[in-house]
Structure formats: C-alpha cells, structure tokens
XYZ file of N, CA and C in Angstrom:
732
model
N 26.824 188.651 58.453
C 26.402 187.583 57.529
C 26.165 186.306 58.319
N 25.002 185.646 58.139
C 24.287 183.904 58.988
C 25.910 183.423 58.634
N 26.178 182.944 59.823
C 27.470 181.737 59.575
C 27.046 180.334 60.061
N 25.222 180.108 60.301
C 24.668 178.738 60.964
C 24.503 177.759 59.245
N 25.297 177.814 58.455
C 24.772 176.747 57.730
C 23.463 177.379 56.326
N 23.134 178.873 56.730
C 21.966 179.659 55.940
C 22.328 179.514 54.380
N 23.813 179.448 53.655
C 24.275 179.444 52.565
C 23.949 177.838 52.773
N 23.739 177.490 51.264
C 23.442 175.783 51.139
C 24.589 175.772 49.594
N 24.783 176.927 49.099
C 25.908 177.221 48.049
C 25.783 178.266 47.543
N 27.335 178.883 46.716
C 26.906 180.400 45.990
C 28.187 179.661 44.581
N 27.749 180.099 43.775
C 28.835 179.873 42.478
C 28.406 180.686 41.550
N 29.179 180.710 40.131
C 28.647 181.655 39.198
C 27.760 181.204 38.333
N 26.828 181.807 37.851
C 26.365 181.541 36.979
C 26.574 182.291 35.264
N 25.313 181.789 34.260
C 25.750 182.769 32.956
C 25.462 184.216 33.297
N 24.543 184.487 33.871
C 24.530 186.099 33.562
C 24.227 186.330 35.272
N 24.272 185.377 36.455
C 24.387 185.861 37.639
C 25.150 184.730 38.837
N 24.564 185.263 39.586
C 25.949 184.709 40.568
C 24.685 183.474 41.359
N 24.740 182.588 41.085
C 23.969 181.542 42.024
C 23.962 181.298 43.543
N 22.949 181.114 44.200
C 22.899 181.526 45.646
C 22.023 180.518 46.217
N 21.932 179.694 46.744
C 20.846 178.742 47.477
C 21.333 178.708 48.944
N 20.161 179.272 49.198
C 19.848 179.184 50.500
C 19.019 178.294 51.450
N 19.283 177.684 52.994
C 18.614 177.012 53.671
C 17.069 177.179 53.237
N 15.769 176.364 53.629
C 14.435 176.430 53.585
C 14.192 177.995 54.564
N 14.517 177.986 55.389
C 14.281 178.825 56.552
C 14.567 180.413 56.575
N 15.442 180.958 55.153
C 15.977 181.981 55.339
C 15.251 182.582 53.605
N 14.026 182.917 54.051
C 13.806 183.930 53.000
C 13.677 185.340 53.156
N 14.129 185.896 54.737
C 14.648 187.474 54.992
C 15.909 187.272 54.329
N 16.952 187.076 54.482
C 18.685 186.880 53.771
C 17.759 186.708 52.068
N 17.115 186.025 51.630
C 16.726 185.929 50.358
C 16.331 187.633 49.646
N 15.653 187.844 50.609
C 14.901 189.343 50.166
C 15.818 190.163 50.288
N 16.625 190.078 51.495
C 17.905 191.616 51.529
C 18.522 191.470 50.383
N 19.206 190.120 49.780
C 19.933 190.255 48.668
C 19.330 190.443 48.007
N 18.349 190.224 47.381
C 17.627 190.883 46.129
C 17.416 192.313 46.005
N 17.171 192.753 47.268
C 17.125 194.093 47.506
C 18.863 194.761 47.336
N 19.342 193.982 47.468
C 21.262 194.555 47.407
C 21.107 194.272 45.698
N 21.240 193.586 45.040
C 22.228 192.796 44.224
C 21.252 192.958 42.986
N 19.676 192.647 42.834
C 18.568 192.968 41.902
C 18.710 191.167 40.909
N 19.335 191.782 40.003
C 19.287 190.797 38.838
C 20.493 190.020 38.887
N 21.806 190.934 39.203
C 22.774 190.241 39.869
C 22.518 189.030 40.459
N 21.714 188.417 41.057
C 21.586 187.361 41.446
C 20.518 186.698 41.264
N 21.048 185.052 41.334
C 19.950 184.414 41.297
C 19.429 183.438 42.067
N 18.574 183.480 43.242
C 18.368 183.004 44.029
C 17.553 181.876 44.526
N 17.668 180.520 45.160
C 16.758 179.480 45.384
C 17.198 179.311 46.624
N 15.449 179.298 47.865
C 15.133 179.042 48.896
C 14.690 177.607 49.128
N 15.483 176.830 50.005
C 14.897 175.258 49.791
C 15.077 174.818 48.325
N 13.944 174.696 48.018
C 13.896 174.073 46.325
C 13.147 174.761 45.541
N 12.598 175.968 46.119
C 12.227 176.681 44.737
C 12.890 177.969 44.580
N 12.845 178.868 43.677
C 13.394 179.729 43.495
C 12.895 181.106 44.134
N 13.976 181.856 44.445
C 13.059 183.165 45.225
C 13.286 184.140 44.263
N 12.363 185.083 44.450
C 11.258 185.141 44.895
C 10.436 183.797 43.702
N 9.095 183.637 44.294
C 8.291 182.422 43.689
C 7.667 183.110 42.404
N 7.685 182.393 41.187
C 6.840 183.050 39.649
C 5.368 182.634 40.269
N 4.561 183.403 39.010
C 3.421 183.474 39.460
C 3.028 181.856 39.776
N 1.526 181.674 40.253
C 1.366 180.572 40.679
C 0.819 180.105 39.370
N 0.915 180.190 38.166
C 0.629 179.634 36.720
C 2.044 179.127 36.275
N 3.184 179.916 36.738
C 4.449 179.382 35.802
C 5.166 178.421 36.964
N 5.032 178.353 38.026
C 6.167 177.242 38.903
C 6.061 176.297 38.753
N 7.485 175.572 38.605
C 7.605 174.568 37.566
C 7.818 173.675 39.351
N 8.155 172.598 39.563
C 8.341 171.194 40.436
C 9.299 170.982 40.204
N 10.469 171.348 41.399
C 11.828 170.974 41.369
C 11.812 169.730 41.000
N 13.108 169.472 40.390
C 13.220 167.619 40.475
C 13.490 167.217 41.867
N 13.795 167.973 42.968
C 13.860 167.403 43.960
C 12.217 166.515 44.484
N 11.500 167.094 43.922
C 9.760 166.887 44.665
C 9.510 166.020 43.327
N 9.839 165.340 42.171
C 8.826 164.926 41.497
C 9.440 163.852 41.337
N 10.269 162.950 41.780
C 10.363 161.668 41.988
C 8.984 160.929 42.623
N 9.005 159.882 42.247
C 7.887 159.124 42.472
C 8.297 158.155 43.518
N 7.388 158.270 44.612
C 8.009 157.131 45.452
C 7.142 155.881 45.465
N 7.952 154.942 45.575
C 7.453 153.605 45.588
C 6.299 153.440 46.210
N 6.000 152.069 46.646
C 4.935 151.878 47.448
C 5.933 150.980 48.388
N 5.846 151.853 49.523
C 7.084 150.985 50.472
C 6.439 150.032 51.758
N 6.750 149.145 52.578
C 6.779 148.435 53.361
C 7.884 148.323 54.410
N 7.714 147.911 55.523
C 8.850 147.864 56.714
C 9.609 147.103 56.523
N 9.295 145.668 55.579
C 10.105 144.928 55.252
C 9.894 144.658 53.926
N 11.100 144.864 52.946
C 11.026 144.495 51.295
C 11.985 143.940 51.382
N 11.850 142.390 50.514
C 13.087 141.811 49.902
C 13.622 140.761 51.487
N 13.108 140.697 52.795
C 14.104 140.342 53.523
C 14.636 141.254 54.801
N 14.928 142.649 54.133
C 15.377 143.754 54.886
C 14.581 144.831 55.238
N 14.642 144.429 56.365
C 14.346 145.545 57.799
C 14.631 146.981 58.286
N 14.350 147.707 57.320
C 14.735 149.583 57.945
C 14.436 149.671 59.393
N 15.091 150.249 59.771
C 14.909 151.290 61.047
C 15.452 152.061 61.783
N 14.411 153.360 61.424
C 15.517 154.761 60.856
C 15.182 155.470 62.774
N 16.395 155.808 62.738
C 16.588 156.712 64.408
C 16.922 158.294 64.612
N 16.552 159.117 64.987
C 16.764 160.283 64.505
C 17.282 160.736 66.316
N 18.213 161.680 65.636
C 19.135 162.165 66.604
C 18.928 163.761 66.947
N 18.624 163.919 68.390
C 18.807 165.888 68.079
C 17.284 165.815 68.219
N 17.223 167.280 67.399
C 16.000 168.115 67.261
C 15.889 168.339 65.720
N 14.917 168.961 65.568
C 14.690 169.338 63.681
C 13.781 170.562 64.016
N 14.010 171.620 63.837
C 13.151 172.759 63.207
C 12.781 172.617 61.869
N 11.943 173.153 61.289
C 11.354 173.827 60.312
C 12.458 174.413 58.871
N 12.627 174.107 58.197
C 13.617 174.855 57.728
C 15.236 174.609 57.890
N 15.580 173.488 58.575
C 16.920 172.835 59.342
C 16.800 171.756 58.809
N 17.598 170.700 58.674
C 18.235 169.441 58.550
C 18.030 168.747 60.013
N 17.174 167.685 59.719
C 17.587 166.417 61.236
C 18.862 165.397 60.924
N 19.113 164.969 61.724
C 19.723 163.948 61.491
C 19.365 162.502 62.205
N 19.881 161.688 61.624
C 19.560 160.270 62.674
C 20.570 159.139 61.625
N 19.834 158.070 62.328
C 20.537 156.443 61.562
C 19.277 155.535 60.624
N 19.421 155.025 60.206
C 18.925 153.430 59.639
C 19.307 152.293 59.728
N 19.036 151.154 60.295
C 19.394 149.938 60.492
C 18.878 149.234 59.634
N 19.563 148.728 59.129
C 18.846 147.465 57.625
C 19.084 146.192 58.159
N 18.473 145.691 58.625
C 18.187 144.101 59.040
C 17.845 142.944 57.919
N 18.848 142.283 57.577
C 18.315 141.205 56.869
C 17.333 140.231 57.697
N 16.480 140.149 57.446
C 15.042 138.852 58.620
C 14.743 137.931 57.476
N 15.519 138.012 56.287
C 15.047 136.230 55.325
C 15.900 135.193 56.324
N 15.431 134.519 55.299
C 16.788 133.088 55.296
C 18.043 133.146 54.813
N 17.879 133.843 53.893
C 18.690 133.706 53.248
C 19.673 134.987 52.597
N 20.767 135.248 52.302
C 21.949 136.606 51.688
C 21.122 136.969 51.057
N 21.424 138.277 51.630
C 20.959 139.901 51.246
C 21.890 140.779 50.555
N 22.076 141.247 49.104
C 23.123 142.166 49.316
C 22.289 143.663 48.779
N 22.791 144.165 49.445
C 22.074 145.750 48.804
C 23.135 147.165 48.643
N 23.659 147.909 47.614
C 24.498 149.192 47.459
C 23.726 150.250 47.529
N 23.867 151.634 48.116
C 23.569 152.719 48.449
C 24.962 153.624 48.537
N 24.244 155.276 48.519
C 25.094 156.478 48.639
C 24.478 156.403 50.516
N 25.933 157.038 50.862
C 25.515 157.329 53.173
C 26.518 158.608 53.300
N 25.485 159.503 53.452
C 24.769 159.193 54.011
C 23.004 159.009 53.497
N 21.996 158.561 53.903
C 20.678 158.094 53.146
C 20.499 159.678 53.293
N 19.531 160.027 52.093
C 18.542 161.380 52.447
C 17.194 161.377 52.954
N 16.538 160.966 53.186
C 15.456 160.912 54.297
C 14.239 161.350 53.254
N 12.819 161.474 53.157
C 11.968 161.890 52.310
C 10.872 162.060 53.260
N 10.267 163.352 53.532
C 9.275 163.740 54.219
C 7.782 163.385 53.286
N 6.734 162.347 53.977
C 5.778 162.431 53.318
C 4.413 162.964 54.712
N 3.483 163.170 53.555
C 2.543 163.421 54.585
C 1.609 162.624 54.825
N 1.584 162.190 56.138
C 0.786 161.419 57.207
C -0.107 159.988 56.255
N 0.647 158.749 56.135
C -0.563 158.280 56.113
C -0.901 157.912 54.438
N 0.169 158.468 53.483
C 0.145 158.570 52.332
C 1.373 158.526 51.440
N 1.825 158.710 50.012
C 3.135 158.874 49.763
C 3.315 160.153 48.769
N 2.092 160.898 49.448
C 2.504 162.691 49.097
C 3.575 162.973 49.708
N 4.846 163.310 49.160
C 5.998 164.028 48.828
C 6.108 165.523 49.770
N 6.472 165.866 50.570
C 6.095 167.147 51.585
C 7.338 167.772 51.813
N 8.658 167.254 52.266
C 9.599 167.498 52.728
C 10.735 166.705 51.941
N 11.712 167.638 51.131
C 12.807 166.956 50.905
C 14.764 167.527 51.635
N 15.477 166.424 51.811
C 16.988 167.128 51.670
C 17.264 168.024 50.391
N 17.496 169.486 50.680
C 17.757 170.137 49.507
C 19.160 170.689 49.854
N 20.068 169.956 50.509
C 21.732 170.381 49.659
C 22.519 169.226 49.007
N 23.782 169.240 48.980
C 24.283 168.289 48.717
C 24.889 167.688 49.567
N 25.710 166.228 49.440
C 25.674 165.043 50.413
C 27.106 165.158 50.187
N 27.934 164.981 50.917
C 29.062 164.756 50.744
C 29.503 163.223 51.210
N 28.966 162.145 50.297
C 28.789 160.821 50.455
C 29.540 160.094 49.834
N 29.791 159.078 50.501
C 30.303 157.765 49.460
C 29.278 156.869 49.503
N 29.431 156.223 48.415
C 29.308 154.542 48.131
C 29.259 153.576 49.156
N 28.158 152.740 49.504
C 27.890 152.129 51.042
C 27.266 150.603 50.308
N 27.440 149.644 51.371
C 26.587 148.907 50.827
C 26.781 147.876 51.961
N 26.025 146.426 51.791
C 26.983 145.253 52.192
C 26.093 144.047 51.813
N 26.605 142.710 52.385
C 26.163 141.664 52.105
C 25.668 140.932 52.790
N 24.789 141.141 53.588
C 24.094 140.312 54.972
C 23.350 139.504 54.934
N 24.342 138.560 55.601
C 23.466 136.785 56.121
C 22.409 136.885 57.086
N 21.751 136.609 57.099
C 20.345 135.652 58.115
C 19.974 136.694 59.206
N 20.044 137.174 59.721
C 20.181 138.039 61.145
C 21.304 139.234 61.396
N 22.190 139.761 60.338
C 22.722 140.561 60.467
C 22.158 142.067 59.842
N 23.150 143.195 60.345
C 22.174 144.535 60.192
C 23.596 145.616 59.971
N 23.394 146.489 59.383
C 23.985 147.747 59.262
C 23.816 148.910 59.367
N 24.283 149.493 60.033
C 23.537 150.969 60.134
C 24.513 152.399 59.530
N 23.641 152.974 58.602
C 23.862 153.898 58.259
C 23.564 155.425 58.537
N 24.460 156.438 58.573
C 23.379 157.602 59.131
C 22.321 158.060 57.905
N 21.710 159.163 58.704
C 20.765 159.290 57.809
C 20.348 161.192 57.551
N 20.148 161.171 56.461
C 19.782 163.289 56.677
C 18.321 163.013 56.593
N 17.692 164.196 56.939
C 16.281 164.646 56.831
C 15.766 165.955 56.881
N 15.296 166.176 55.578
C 15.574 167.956 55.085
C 14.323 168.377 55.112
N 13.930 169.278 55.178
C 12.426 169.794 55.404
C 11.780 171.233 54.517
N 12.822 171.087 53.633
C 12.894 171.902 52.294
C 11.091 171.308 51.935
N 10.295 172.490 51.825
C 8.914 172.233 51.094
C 8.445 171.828 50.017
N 7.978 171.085 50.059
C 7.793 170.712 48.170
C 6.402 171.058 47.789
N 5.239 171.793 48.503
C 4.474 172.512 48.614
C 4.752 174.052 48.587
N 4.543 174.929 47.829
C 4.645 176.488 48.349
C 3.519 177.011 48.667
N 1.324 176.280 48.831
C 1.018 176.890 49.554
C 1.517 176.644 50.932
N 2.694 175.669 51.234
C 3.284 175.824 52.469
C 3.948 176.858 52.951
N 4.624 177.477 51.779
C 6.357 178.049 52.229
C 7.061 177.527 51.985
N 8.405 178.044 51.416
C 9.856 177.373 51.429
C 10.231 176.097 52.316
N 9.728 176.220 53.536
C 9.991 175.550 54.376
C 8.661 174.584 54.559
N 8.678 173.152 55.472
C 7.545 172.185 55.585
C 6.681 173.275 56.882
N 5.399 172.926 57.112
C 5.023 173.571 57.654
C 4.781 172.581 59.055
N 4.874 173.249 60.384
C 5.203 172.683 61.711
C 3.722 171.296 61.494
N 4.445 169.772 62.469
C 3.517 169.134 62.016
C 4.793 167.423 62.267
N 3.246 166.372 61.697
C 4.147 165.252 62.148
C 3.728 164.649 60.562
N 5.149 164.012 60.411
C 5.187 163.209 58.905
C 5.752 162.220 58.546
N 5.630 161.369 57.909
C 5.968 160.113 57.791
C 7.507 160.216 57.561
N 8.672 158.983 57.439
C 9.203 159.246 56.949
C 10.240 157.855 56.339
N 10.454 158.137 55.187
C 10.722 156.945 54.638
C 12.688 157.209 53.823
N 12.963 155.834 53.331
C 14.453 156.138 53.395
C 14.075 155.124 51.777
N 15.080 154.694 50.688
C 15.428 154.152 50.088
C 16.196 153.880 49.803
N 16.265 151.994 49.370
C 17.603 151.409 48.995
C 17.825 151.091 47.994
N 18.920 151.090 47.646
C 18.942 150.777 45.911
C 19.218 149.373 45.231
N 19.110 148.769 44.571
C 20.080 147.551 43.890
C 20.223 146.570 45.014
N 18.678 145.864 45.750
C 18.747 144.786 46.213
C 18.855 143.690 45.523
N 19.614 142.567 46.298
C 19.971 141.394 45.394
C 19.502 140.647 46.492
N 19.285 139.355 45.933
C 18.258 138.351 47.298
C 19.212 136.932 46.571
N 19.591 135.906 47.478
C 20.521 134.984 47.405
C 21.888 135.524 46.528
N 22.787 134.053 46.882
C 24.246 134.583 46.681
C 24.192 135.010 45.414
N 25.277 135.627 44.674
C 25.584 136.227 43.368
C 25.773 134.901 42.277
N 26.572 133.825 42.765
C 26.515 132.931 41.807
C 25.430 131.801 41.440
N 24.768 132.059 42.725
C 23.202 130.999 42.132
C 22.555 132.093 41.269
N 22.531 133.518 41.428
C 21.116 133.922 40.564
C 22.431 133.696 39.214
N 23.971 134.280 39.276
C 24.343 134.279 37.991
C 23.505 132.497 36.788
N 23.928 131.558 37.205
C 23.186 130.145 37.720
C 21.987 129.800 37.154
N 21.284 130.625 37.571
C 20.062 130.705 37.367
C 19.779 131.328 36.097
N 20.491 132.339 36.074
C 19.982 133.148 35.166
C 20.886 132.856 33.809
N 21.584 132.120 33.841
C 22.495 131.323 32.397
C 21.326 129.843 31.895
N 21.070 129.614 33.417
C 20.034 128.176 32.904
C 18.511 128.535 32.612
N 17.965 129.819 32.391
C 16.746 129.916 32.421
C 16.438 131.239 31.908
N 17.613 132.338 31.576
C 17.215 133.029 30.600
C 16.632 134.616 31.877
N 16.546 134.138 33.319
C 15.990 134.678 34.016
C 16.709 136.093 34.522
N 15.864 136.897 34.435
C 16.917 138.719 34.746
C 16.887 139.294 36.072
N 15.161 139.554 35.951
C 14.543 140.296 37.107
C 14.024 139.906 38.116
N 13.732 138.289 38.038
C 12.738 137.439 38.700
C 12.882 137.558 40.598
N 14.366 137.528 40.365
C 15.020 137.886 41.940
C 15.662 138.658 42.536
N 14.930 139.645 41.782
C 15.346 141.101 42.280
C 14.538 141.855 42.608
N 14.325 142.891 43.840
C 13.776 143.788 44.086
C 14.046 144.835 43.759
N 12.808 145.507 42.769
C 13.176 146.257 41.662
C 14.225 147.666 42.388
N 15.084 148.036 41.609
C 16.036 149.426 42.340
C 14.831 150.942 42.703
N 15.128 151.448 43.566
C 14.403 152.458 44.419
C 13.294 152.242 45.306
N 13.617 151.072 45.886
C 12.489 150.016 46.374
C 12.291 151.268 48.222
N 11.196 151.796 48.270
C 10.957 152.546 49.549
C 10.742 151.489 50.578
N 11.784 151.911 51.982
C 11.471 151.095 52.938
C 10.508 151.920 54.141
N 9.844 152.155 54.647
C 9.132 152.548 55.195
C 9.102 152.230 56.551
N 10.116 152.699 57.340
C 10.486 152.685 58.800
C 9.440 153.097 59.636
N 9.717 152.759 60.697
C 8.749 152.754 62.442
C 8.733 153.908 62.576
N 9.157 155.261 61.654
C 9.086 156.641 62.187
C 8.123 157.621 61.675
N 7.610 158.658 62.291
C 7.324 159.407 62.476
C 8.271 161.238 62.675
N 8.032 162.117 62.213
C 9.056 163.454 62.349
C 7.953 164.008 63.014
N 7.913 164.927 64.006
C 7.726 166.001 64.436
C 8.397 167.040 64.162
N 7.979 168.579 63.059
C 8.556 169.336 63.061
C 7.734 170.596 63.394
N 8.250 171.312 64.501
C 7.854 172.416 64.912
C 7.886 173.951 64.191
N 7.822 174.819 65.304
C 7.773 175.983 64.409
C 9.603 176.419 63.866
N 9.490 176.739 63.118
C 10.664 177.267 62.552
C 10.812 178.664 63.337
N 10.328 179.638 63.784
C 10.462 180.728 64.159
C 10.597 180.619 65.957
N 10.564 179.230 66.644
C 11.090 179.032 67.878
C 12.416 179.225 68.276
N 12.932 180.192 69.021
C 14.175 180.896 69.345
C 15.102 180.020 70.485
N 14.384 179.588 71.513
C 14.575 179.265 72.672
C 15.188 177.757 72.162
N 16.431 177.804 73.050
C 16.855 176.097 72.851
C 15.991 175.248 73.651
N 15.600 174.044 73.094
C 14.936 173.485 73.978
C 15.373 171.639 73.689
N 15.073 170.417 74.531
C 15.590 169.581 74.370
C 14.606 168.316 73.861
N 15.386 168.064 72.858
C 14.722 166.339 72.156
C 13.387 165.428 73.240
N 12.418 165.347 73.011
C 12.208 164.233 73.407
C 11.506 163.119 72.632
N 11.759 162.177 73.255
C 10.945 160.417 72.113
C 10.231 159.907 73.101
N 9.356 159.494 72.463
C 8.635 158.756 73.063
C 7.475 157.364 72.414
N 7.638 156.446 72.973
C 6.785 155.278 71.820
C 5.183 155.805 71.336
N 5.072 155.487 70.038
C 3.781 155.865 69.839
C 3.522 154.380 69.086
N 1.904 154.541 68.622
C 1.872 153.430 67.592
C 2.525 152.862 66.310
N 3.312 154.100 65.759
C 4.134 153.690 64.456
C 5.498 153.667 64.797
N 5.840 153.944 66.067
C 7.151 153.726 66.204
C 7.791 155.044 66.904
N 9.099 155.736 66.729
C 9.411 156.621 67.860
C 9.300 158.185 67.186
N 8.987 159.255 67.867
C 8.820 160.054 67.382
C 9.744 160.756 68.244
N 9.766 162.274 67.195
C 10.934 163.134 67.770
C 10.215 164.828 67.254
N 10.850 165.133 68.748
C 10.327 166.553 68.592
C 11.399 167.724 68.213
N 11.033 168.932 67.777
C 12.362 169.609 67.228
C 11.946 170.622 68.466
C-alpha cells in the first residue's frame, strides 16, 4: 500500500466507505474499484473517480470560487510568495509569502497559515490548479506599521480543475496567486471614529478575498518523472520561478 502521502483521507460514508486520493494516483483509484466495486467511493484530486459522463460533471467547489482581480500591491501590502523544493504534477509544493506593508500608514490583515496557493493559467485568472486536502491551520494575522512584513508559509496543490487535463494540472508554467482576508487600512479606533461620525462601513476597507498576485511563476513538470532531480530558480521577468 503508497505510504508517500497517496491517501489525502478515507472515512465512512452512507452507503460507502469514502476515499480521496492525491491528484497523481488514479492506478490506486482503479485497483480499488476493481477490489471494492460500489463499496467505495472514490475522489482523485477534486473530482470523483472514475469521471461521469462529460454531460453530468458537476465543478468541485474547490474550482468555482471566483478570484478577484488581484495586484502585487492591494491596500498597502506587498505579497511575496517563495517556493521551496520541487513540485511534480500531482504533489503539493511548498514555499512562503511575505506581506509587506509599503503605505504610510497601519495595516492590519487576519488569515488561516498555512495560505493555500491557487494555480492560474498564464496571464489570466482561469482557475487551473487547486490545494485539494485539508490544512491543518490556525488563525494568523498581524498589524503592520510602515515598512514591516510577515511571512507565512504557503501550500500549492496542483489538483486539476480542468479534466480535459486529468486529475492532475498538466506539466507547464502558471501563475500563482495567494489571498488575504479582512484587510483593515489605518488604526482600529480612527475608522471606529470615523465610522460613528459619518455613518461610514466599507469606505476603508479592502473588500475580504482581496487576490494578491505575487512575483511568481510555478513550473510544473511531468508527473510520471521517476528520477530525483534538484530545484532550480532562476530570475525571469515576473519574478522567480521554480522547477519540479
């Protein structure tokens, strides 16, 4: 039995036993079906295996969030996301985010860390690649003056949100963007202040799920590459890229 991480969870269900598996493992998908039949019920990445016809597949909620229209800098604060390692096809990357306050003035912003990362494709905010397990996260946040920064780690899942792709994203380079939640822009008691003398709610706020749109780039290779091989970065025009 895969002991690399291939289970993403198994629990019961009403009439079968629930099974989600990594993007990468739809042989383990097929043997069990072939073992187990109806007994189980199985999801590869984010859709379900085997796939219904191409008239009934429905769009995980993982893929049909809408992403913002993001920028390198919203509100003040500065993303910039660093990725650590390698990333196959079908695997989890990992890396960081640095949130730079560059106003004048207090920043406060709350988030779940670790961030989940959102694969788009090249150039656009088509939806391509998502984190499809769960986070074993807390509650993050902080309150940064003028020039200060925090860094959080970061996941990046490559679960397909396309199936003429495959379960998995298909080898390739893709944007990649992070979101923060519940920015607040000056201290808490001027907007309270403000907003007792003027009736004012939203005016100074950057609305929640605001996409920041970091200096990165993903390179993800073939998923079916065996051979270990090692990271490299190197500067490009949008910032640093990473090879799996």
């Amino acid at each position: 039995m895969p002991r690399d991480g291939a289970y993403r969870s198994v629990g019961e269900g009403k009439d079968s036993v629930q099974v989600h598996l990594r993007a990468d493992q739809e042989a383990l998908a097929a043997d069990l079906v072939a073992r187990y039949g109806d007994l189980v019920s199985i999801t590869v990445g984010a859709y379900p295996y085997p796939l219904p016809s191409p008239g009934s597949i429905t769009t995980p909620d993982l893929c049909t969030w809408s992403v913002p229209m993001g920028a390198e800098v919203v509100g003040g604060l500065r993303a910039t996301p660093r990725a650590s390692g390698s990333v196959r096809s079908g695997h989890d990357g990992r890396g960081t985010v640095t949130v730079t306050n560059t106003s004048g003035v207090t920043v406060s912003f709350s988030a779940g860390t670790p961030y989940a990362a959102v694969l788009l494709k090249s150039g656009t905010d088509a939806v391509v690649g998502v984190y499809d397990s769960e986070i074993a996260g807390v509650g993050s946040g902080a309150t940064l003056r003028s020039g200060e920064h925090l860094t959080v780690d970061m996941l990046i899942g490559t679960a397909s949100c396309n199936t003429a792709a495959g379960y998995a994203v298909a080898p390739g380079t893709y944007d990649v963007i992070v979101v923060l939640n519940d920015i607040q822009i000056g201290s808490t008691a001027a907007l309270q202040r403000l907003r007792s003398a003027a009736g004012i709610r939203h005016d100074h706020f950057v609305t929640a799920h605001t996409a920041i749109r970091g200096a990165l780039q993903a390179t993800v290779e073939c998923r079916h590459r065996l051979q270990p091989h090692r990271s490299v970065s190197r500067p490009s025009a949008r910032g640093a890229v990473y090879r799996a």
